[in-house]
Every structure is written in structure tokens, then in C-alpha cells.
């Protein structure tokens, strides 16, 4: 199993580290445009192998795509992150150009790969990869919902004063401060609806804290977060590589599912060796449907800014 991660910055390096530590891939290629940067990160990470007990080989490359040839999975993290006060949508100008070039280079060298898009605005960048490559829709996956759901579970556990392992919940919709749809109605603590334990008011606070989860960290760090994004990507990569058939919310091209068309947005999917093996259609209530439709409007508005 060969995995390429483009962008050896904060998120890319974290992806490579978590993938390697989980020890299911034979090789991870880290590629960056900055001279020597990916090679340096790869060497540093390789020097953790004997300490962390993994055998995955991590290789660095300065923009040499021949090293990525035959990758089963490629992760795109190249592009600028937001600074405090910025929205993800404001990154579109620079990142669209980067994602377009990177995705066509990747497919040239790995025509059967599965691409996981991380660069923001992620839903629109995922859509752009569809427009740029001729990969089937099952092989283009945007990562946002896995991270947003992890942040949701963190906030739920905090509110419930419960261990995170007892908590389950999912965030669908667009990967933006206003687009996220945390499904509080379906969230549980060990199979019991969370509404049995906390008030609607507290739950609304959890929902708001989840939606601004990325912005809160950007304010604290001065740039966007990387540990949880890297861990979320490694979860998707492992689900595909190990054919786990796990359900994750991912940004995928919709063709009528959820009553939506011609956009990529977060919905639950089953991930396995072939990428997206099934889109799971949840029976949303009217409020959730309305929230999802509003979210889709926002994503489509950002898509319209693409020069296709
Ligand atoms: N989808 C998500 O959940 C999520 C979460 C966190 C961050 N992000 C996004 O991921 C992206 C990366 O964030 P980061 O914090 O790692 O940024 P970063 O600045 O630390 O790293 C980005 C790297 O991309 C490289 N790069 C730029 N152009 C390139 C090109 N053409 N080819 C190869 N490499 C190139 C840069 O040299 C840099 O090393 C940002 O767009 C950020 O908004 C998304």
C-alpha cells in the first residue's frame, strides 16, 4: 500500500506521521514544492520509526511526481491555511490553482489512485478535482466531516462529563463555520440519546462550539490546526487501505442523494478498498433538511467562484 501526501506543511506532515504510526502502509511519499522541505520532514519522521515501532518507509520529494507513481491513495494538503479572522472560502484564489495542478500531476503518475482532498475551501476543492481529473466519483473524497465529527464528540464529551469513547455523533454538510450540520438528534452516549443527559440549551452550545472549532484553534495558534486534521485523514486512509467498510462523513459528489446535485458536500459514506462504496442516506427531519439545503447553497456559491 503506497500513499502520497502532497504538502509537507503542518497538516501533511501530521497525516504522514499518523499513517506511519498506524503501520498499515508500506510507503508514504511526502511531496512539497519547497526545496528540501519534504525530504527533511521525511527524514525526521523516519528517525521516529525505531522509537514509535513502525516499518512504513517515508520518502520525501521536492516536486518530483515520478516518486509518487503507482500510489493507491493520494492526499492533497498543499495550499495556504487561514489566518485568524479569515474564512476557509477566502483561500479559494490561491488554493484552486494549486489543487488543479497537483491533482492532474498525481493522476498522470497514478491513474487509478483514490484522492483525498484536504486543502480549503475543501468542498469546493473536491469539486475542482472532479472537474480536473477523470477519476470516477467513488475515488474522489473530501476530508472535513471526519474532523468536524471528532470536534463534535470532543465538545459532547465535555458537556456530558463523559469519556469520549462513550460518545458518538456525526457532522454532515459543508466544511465551513456556517455550513456544518452537527446531528445532535442522533448523537448518543453509549446508545442513549444525549438529550437524556443535557438540556437543549447546552446542546445548542455544543453545536455552536463545534461549528467554530477550526476558527477557535486558528485564533489560538495563529494558523489552522494540524493534529486532529492529520488523525482524521489517517482514519480515512486506513479505512480504505484495510477495506474496513467504516462509515465516515465525507465530501462527495452528489447526484440526487439528499435532493442535491452537482456539488460535493459532507454526507455519511461507507469507505472500503474501492473508496466510496456507498452513500448512506439518512432520514433527516425538516430542520436538518433545511440546514443541509442552506449549507449546500453556500457550497454552490463558492463553487461558482471557480474558473472552470
Ligand atoms: N479539510 C480540513 O479539515 C482541513 C483541516 C486543516 C487544514 N486544512 C487545509 O489544509 C491546507 C494545508 O494547511 P497547513 O496548515 O498544512 O498549511 P502549511 O502552510 O503548513 O502547509 C502547506 C504546504 O503546501 C506546500 N505547497 C504549496 N503549494 C504547493 C504545490 N503546488 N505543490 C506542493 N506543495 C505545495 C507549501 O510549501 C507548504 O509546505 C490549507 O488549505 C488548510 O486550510 C484543511
Coordinates of C-alpha atoms and ligand atoms in Angstrom, one line a residue:
X1 CA 0.0 0.0 0.0
X2 CA 1.6 3.2 -1.2
X3 CA 0.3 6.6 -0.1
X4 CA 1.3 10.0 -1.3
X5 CA 0.8 13.1 0.7
X6 CA 1.2 16.4 -1.2
X7 CA 2.1 19.3 1.0
X8 CA 4.7 18.6 3.8
X9 CA 3.4 21.5 5.9
X10 CA 1.7 21.2 9.3
X11 CA -1.2 19.0 8.1
X12 CA 0.7 17.0 5.5
X13 CA 3.4 16.0 8.0
X14 CA 0.8 15.2 10.6
X15 CA -1.0 12.9 8.1
X16 CA 2.3 11.2 7.2
X17 CA 3.1 10.7 10.9
X18 CA -0.3 9.2 11.9
X19 CA -0.4 7.0 8.8
X20 CA 3.1 5.7 9.6
X21 CA 2.5 5.2 13.3
X22 CA -0.6 3.0 12.5
X23 CA 1.8 0.8 10.4
X24 CA -0.6 -0.4 7.7
X25 CA 1.1 1.3 4.7
X26 CA 4.4 0.1 3.1
X27 CA 5.4 3.5 1.9
X28 CA 4.4 7.2 2.3
X29 CA 5.7 9.7 -0.2
X30 CA 5.7 13.3 1.1
X31 CA 5.9 15.9 -1.7
X32 CA 6.3 19.6 -1.4
X33 CA 7.2 22.4 -3.7
X34 CA 9.7 24.0 -1.2
X35 CA 13.2 22.7 -2.0
X36 CA 14.4 20.0 0.5
X37 CA 11.4 20.5 2.9
X38 CA 9.6 17.2 2.3
X39 CA 12.9 15.3 2.3
X40 CA 13.7 16.9 5.7
X41 CA 10.3 16.1 7.2
X42 CA 10.5 12.6 5.8
X43 CA 14.0 12.0 7.4
X44 CA 12.9 13.5 10.7
X45 CA 9.8 11.2 10.7
X46 CA 11.9 8.1 9.7
X47 CA 14.1 8.8 12.7
X48 CA 11.0 8.2 14.9
X49 CA 10.4 4.8 13.4
X50 CA 12.5 2.8 15.8
X51 CA 11.1 4.8 18.7
X52 CA 7.5 4.5 17.7
X53 CA 7.7 1.0 16.3
X54 CA 6.6 1.3 12.7
X55 CA 8.1 -0.1 9.4
X56 CA 6.4 2.3 7.0
X57 CA 9.0 3.9 4.7
X58 CA 8.6 7.6 4.4
X59 CA 10.2 9.2 1.4
X60 CA 10.5 13.0 0.6
X61 CA 10.3 14.6 -2.8
X62 CA 10.7 18.2 -4.0
X63 CA 8.0 18.4 -6.7
X64 CA 9.2 15.1 -8.4
X65 CA 6.0 13.3 -9.2
X66 CA 7.8 10.3 -10.6
X67 CA 8.3 9.3 -6.9
X68 CA 4.6 9.2 -6.4
X69 CA 4.0 6.7 -9.3
X70 CA 1.6 3.8 -8.5
X71 CA 0.2 5.4 -5.4
X72 CA -3.0 3.7 -4.2
X73 CA -4.1 6.7 -2.3
X74 CA -3.1 10.4 -2.6
X75 CA -3.8 13.1 -0.1
X76 CA -3.8 16.8 -1.1
X77 CA -2.9 19.2 1.7
X78 CA -0.9 21.7 -0.4
X79 CA -2.1 25.3 -0.2
X80 CA -2.3 28.1 2.2
X81 CA -4.1 27.8 5.5
X82 CA -6.3 30.5 7.0
X83 CA -5.0 33.1 9.5
X84 CA -7.1 34.3 12.5
X85 CA -10.3 36.0 11.3
X86 CA -10.3 34.5 7.8
X87 CA -12.9 32.1 6.4
X88 CA -11.9 29.0 4.6
X89 CA -13.7 30.4 1.5
X90 CA -11.2 33.3 1.3
X91 CA -8.4 30.8 0.4
X92 CA -10.0 29.9 -2.9
X93 CA -7.9 32.1 -5.2
X94 CA -4.5 30.7 -4.4
X95 CA -5.6 27.1 -3.5
X96 CA -7.7 26.4 -6.6
X97 CA -4.6 26.9 -8.8
X98 CA -2.5 24.7 -6.6
X99 CA -5.1 21.9 -6.3
X100 CA -5.7 21.9 -10.1
X101 CA -2.0 21.4 -10.9
X102 CA -1.4 18.9 -8.1
X103 CA -4.4 16.7 -8.9
X104 CA -3.5 16.5 -12.6
X105 CA 0.1 15.6 -11.8
X106 CA -1.0 12.9 -9.3
X107 CA -3.3 11.3 -11.8
X108 CA -0.7 11.3 -14.5
X109 CA 1.5 9.1 -12.4
X110 CA -1.2 7.1 -10.6
X111 CA -4.2 6.9 -13.0
X112 CA -6.1 4.5 -10.7
X113 CA -5.5 6.3 -7.4
X114 CA -8.0 7.4 -4.8
X115 CA -7.7 11.1 -4.0
X116 CA -8.4 12.6 -0.5
X117 CA -8.7 16.4 -0.6
X118 CA -7.9 18.4 2.5
X119 CA -7.0 21.9 1.1
X120 CA -9.6 24.5 1.8
X121 CA -12.2 25.5 0.9
X122 CA -12.4 21.7 0.9
X123 CA -15.8 21.0 -0.6
X124 CA -15.1 23.3 -3.5
X125 CA -11.5 21.9 -3.9
X126 CA -13.1 18.4 -4.0
X127 CA -15.5 19.5 -6.7
X128 CA -12.5 21.0 -8.6
X129 CA -10.7 17.7 -8.5
X130 CA -13.8 16.1 -10.2
X131 CA -13.6 18.8 -12.9
X132 CA -9.8 18.4 -13.4
X133 CA -9.4 14.6 -13.4
X134 CA -11.4 11.8 -15.0
X135 CA -11.4 9.7 -11.8
X136 CA -14.7 8.1 -11.0
X137 CA -16.8 9.7 -8.2
X138 CA -16.0 6.9 -5.8
X139 CA -12.3 7.8 -5.9
X140 CA -12.5 11.5 -5.0
X141 CA -13.1 12.1 -1.3
X142 CA -13.1 15.4 0.6
X143 CA -12.0 15.2 4.3
X144 CA -13.9 17.6 6.6
X145 CA -16.7 15.7 8.2
X146 CA -14.3 13.2 10.0
X147 CA -12.6 16.1 11.6
X148 CA -15.7 18.1 12.4
X149 CA -17.3 14.9 13.9
X150 CA -14.2 14.4 16.1
X151 CA -14.6 18.0 17.3
X152 CA -18.3 17.5 17.9
X153 CA -17.5 14.4 20.0
X154 CA -14.9 16.3 22.0
X155 CA -17.5 19.0 22.8
X156 CA -20.2 16.5 23.6
X157 CA -17.9 14.6 26.0
X158 CA -17.1 17.9 27.7
X159 CA -20.8 18.8 28.1
X160 CA -21.8 15.3 29.2
X161 CA -18.7 15.0 31.5
X162 CA -18.3 11.6 29.9
X163 CA -15.4 9.7 28.4
X164 CA -15.1 10.4 24.6
X165 CA -15.2 6.6 24.0
X166 CA -18.8 6.6 25.3
X167 CA -19.9 9.3 22.8
X168 CA -21.0 9.0 19.2
X169 CA -22.1 11.7 16.8
X170 CA -21.7 13.0 13.3
X171 CA -21.4 16.3 11.5
X172 CA -22.6 16.4 7.9
X173 CA -22.9 19.4 5.5
X174 CA -20.3 21.8 4.2
X175 CA -16.9 22.1 5.9
X176 CA -17.4 25.8 6.9
X177 CA -18.3 27.7 10.0
X178 CA -21.9 28.2 8.8
X179 CA -22.2 25.1 6.7
X180 CA -21.7 22.4 9.3
X181 CA -24.7 20.4 10.3
X182 CA -24.0 18.6 13.7
X183 CA -26.6 15.9 14.0
X184 CA -27.4 16.4 17.7
X185 CA -30.7 14.4 17.4
X186 CA -28.7 11.3 16.5
X187 CA -25.8 11.8 19.0
X188 CA -25.6 9.2 21.7
X189 CA -23.8 8.3 24.9
X190 CA -23.4 4.6 24.8
X191 CA -26.6 4.2 22.7
X192 CA -28.7 6.6 24.9
X193 CA -29.7 9.8 23.1
X194 CA -27.6 12.7 24.6
X195 CA -30.8 14.6 25.1
X196 CA -31.4 12.3 28.1
X197 CA -28.4 13.9 29.8
X198 CA -28.2 17.5 28.8
X199 CA -30.5 20.4 28.1
X200 CA -31.3 21.6 24.6
X201 CA -29.7 24.9 25.5
X202 CA -26.4 23.1 26.4
X203 CA -26.7 21.0 23.2
X204 CA -27.1 24.2 21.1
X205 CA -23.9 25.5 22.7
X206 CA -22.1 22.2 21.7
X207 CA -23.4 22.7 18.2
X208 CA -22.1 26.3 18.0
X209 CA -18.7 25.4 19.6
X210 CA -18.4 22.6 17.0
X211 CA -19.1 24.8 14.1
X212 CA -16.3 27.3 15.1
X213 CA -14.0 24.5 16.2
X214 CA -11.4 25.3 13.4
X215 CA -11.7 29.1 13.9
X216 CA -11.2 28.8 17.7
X217 CA -7.9 26.9 17.1
X218 CA -6.8 29.3 14.4
X219 CA -7.2 32.1 16.8
X220 CA -5.1 30.3 19.5
X221 CA -2.4 29.0 17.1
X222 CA -2.2 31.9 14.6
X223 CA -2.7 29.3 11.8
X224 CA -5.0 26.4 11.3
X225 CA -4.8 23.2 13.3
X226 CA -2.9 20.0 12.3
X227 CA -3.0 17.2 14.8
X228 CA -6.7 16.4 14.5
X229 CA -6.8 17.0 10.7
X230 CA -3.9 14.6 10.3
X231 CA -5.5 12.0 12.5
X232 CA -8.8 12.3 10.6
X233 CA -7.1 11.8 7.3
X234 CA -5.2 8.8 8.6
X235 CA -8.6 7.3 9.7
X236 CA -9.9 7.7 6.1
X237 CA -6.7 6.3 4.6
X238 CA -6.8 3.3 6.9
X239 CA -10.5 2.6 6.2
X240 CA -9.7 2.4 2.5
X241 CA -6.3 0.6 2.8
X242 CA -7.6 -2.0 5.2
X243 CA -11.0 -2.3 3.5
X244 CA -12.7 -1.6 6.8
X245 CA -16.1 -0.6 5.4
X246 CA -16.3 2.1 8.1
X247 CA -18.8 5.0 8.0
X248 CA -17.3 8.5 7.9
X249 CA -19.0 11.7 6.8
X250 CA -17.0 12.7 3.7
X251 CA -17.4 15.3 1.0
X252 CA -18.6 13.5 -2.2
X253 CA -20.2 14.4 -5.5
X254 CA -24.0 14.1 -5.1
X255 CA -26.2 13.2 -7.9
X256 CA -29.7 13.4 -6.4
X257 CA -28.8 12.0 -3.0
X258 CA -30.3 14.2 -0.2
X259 CA -32.1 16.0 -3.0
X260 CA -28.8 17.7 -4.1
X261 CA -27.0 17.7 -7.3
X262 CA -23.7 18.8 -8.9
X263 CA -21.8 19.7 -5.7
X264 CA -19.5 18.0 -3.2
X265 CA -20.7 18.2 0.4
X266 CA -20.4 16.1 3.6
X267 CA -22.6 13.1 3.9
X268 CA -22.1 9.7 5.5
X269 CA -20.4 7.1 3.3
X270 CA -19.0 3.6 3.7
X271 CA -15.3 3.6 2.9
X272 CA -13.5 0.5 1.7
X273 CA -10.9 -0.7 -0.8
X274 CA -12.7 0.9 -3.7
X275 CA -13.0 4.3 -2.0
X276 CA -16.6 5.4 -1.5
X277 CA -18.5 2.1 -1.6
X278 CA -21.9 3.6 -0.7
X279 CA -23.5 6.9 0.2
X280 CA -25.7 6.4 3.3
X281 CA -28.9 8.4 3.0
X282 CA -30.2 9.4 6.5
X283 CA -33.8 10.2 7.1
X284 CA -33.3 13.9 8.1
X285 CA -36.1 15.8 9.8
X286 CA -37.4 19.1 8.4
X287 CA -35.0 21.3 10.4
X288 CA -32.0 19.2 9.4
X289 CA -33.0 19.2 5.8
X290 CA -33.4 23.0 5.8
X291 CA -29.9 23.3 7.4
X292 CA -28.4 20.9 4.8
X293 CA -30.1 22.9 2.0
X294 CA -28.7 26.2 3.3
X295 CA -25.3 24.6 3.6
X296 CA -25.5 23.3 0.0
X297 CA -26.4 26.8 -1.2
X298 CA -23.2 28.2 0.5
X299 CA -21.0 25.5 -1.1
X300 CA -22.6 26.1 -4.6
X301 CA -21.9 29.8 -4.2
X302 CA -18.2 29.1 -3.5
X303 CA -18.1 26.6 -6.4
X304 CA -19.4 29.4 -8.7
X305 CA -16.1 31.3 -8.0
X306 CA -14.1 28.6 -9.7
X307 CA -12.8 29.4 -13.1
X308 CA -13.7 26.1 -14.8
Ligands
LIG1 N1 -10.2 19.8 5.4 C1 -9.8 20.0 6.6 O1 -10.4 19.6 7.6 C2 -8.6 20.9 6.9 C3 -8.0 21.0 8.2 C4 -6.9 21.7 8.4 C5 -6.3 22.4 7.3 N2 -6.8 22.3 6.1 C6 -6.2 23.0 4.9 O2 -5.1 22.3 4.6 C7 -4.2 23.1 3.9 C8 -2.8 23.0 4.4 O3 -2.7 23.5 5.7 P1 -1.3 23.5 6.5 O4 -1.6 24.1 7.9 O5 -0.6 22.2 6.4 O6 -0.5 24.6 5.7 P2 1.1 24.8 5.6 O7 1.4 26.1 5.1 O8 1.7 24.4 6.9 O9 1.5 23.7 4.5 C9 1.1 23.8 3.2 C10 2.3 23.2 2.4 O10 1.8 23.2 1.0 C11 3.0 23.4 0.2 N3 2.7 23.7 -1.2 C12 2.2 24.9 -1.7 N4 2.0 24.8 -3.0 C13 2.4 23.6 -3.4 C14 2.4 22.9 -4.6 N5 2.0 23.4 -5.7 N6 2.8 21.6 -4.6 C15 3.2 21.0 -3.4 N7 3.2 21.6 -2.3 C16 2.8 22.9 -2.2 C17 3.7 24.5 0.9 O11 5.1 24.6 0.6 C18 3.5 24.1 2.4 O12 4.6 23.3 2.9 C19 -4.8 24.5 4.0 O13 -5.5 24.9 2.8 C20 -5.7 24.4 5.2 O14 -6.8 25.3 5.1 C21 -8.0 21.6 5.9

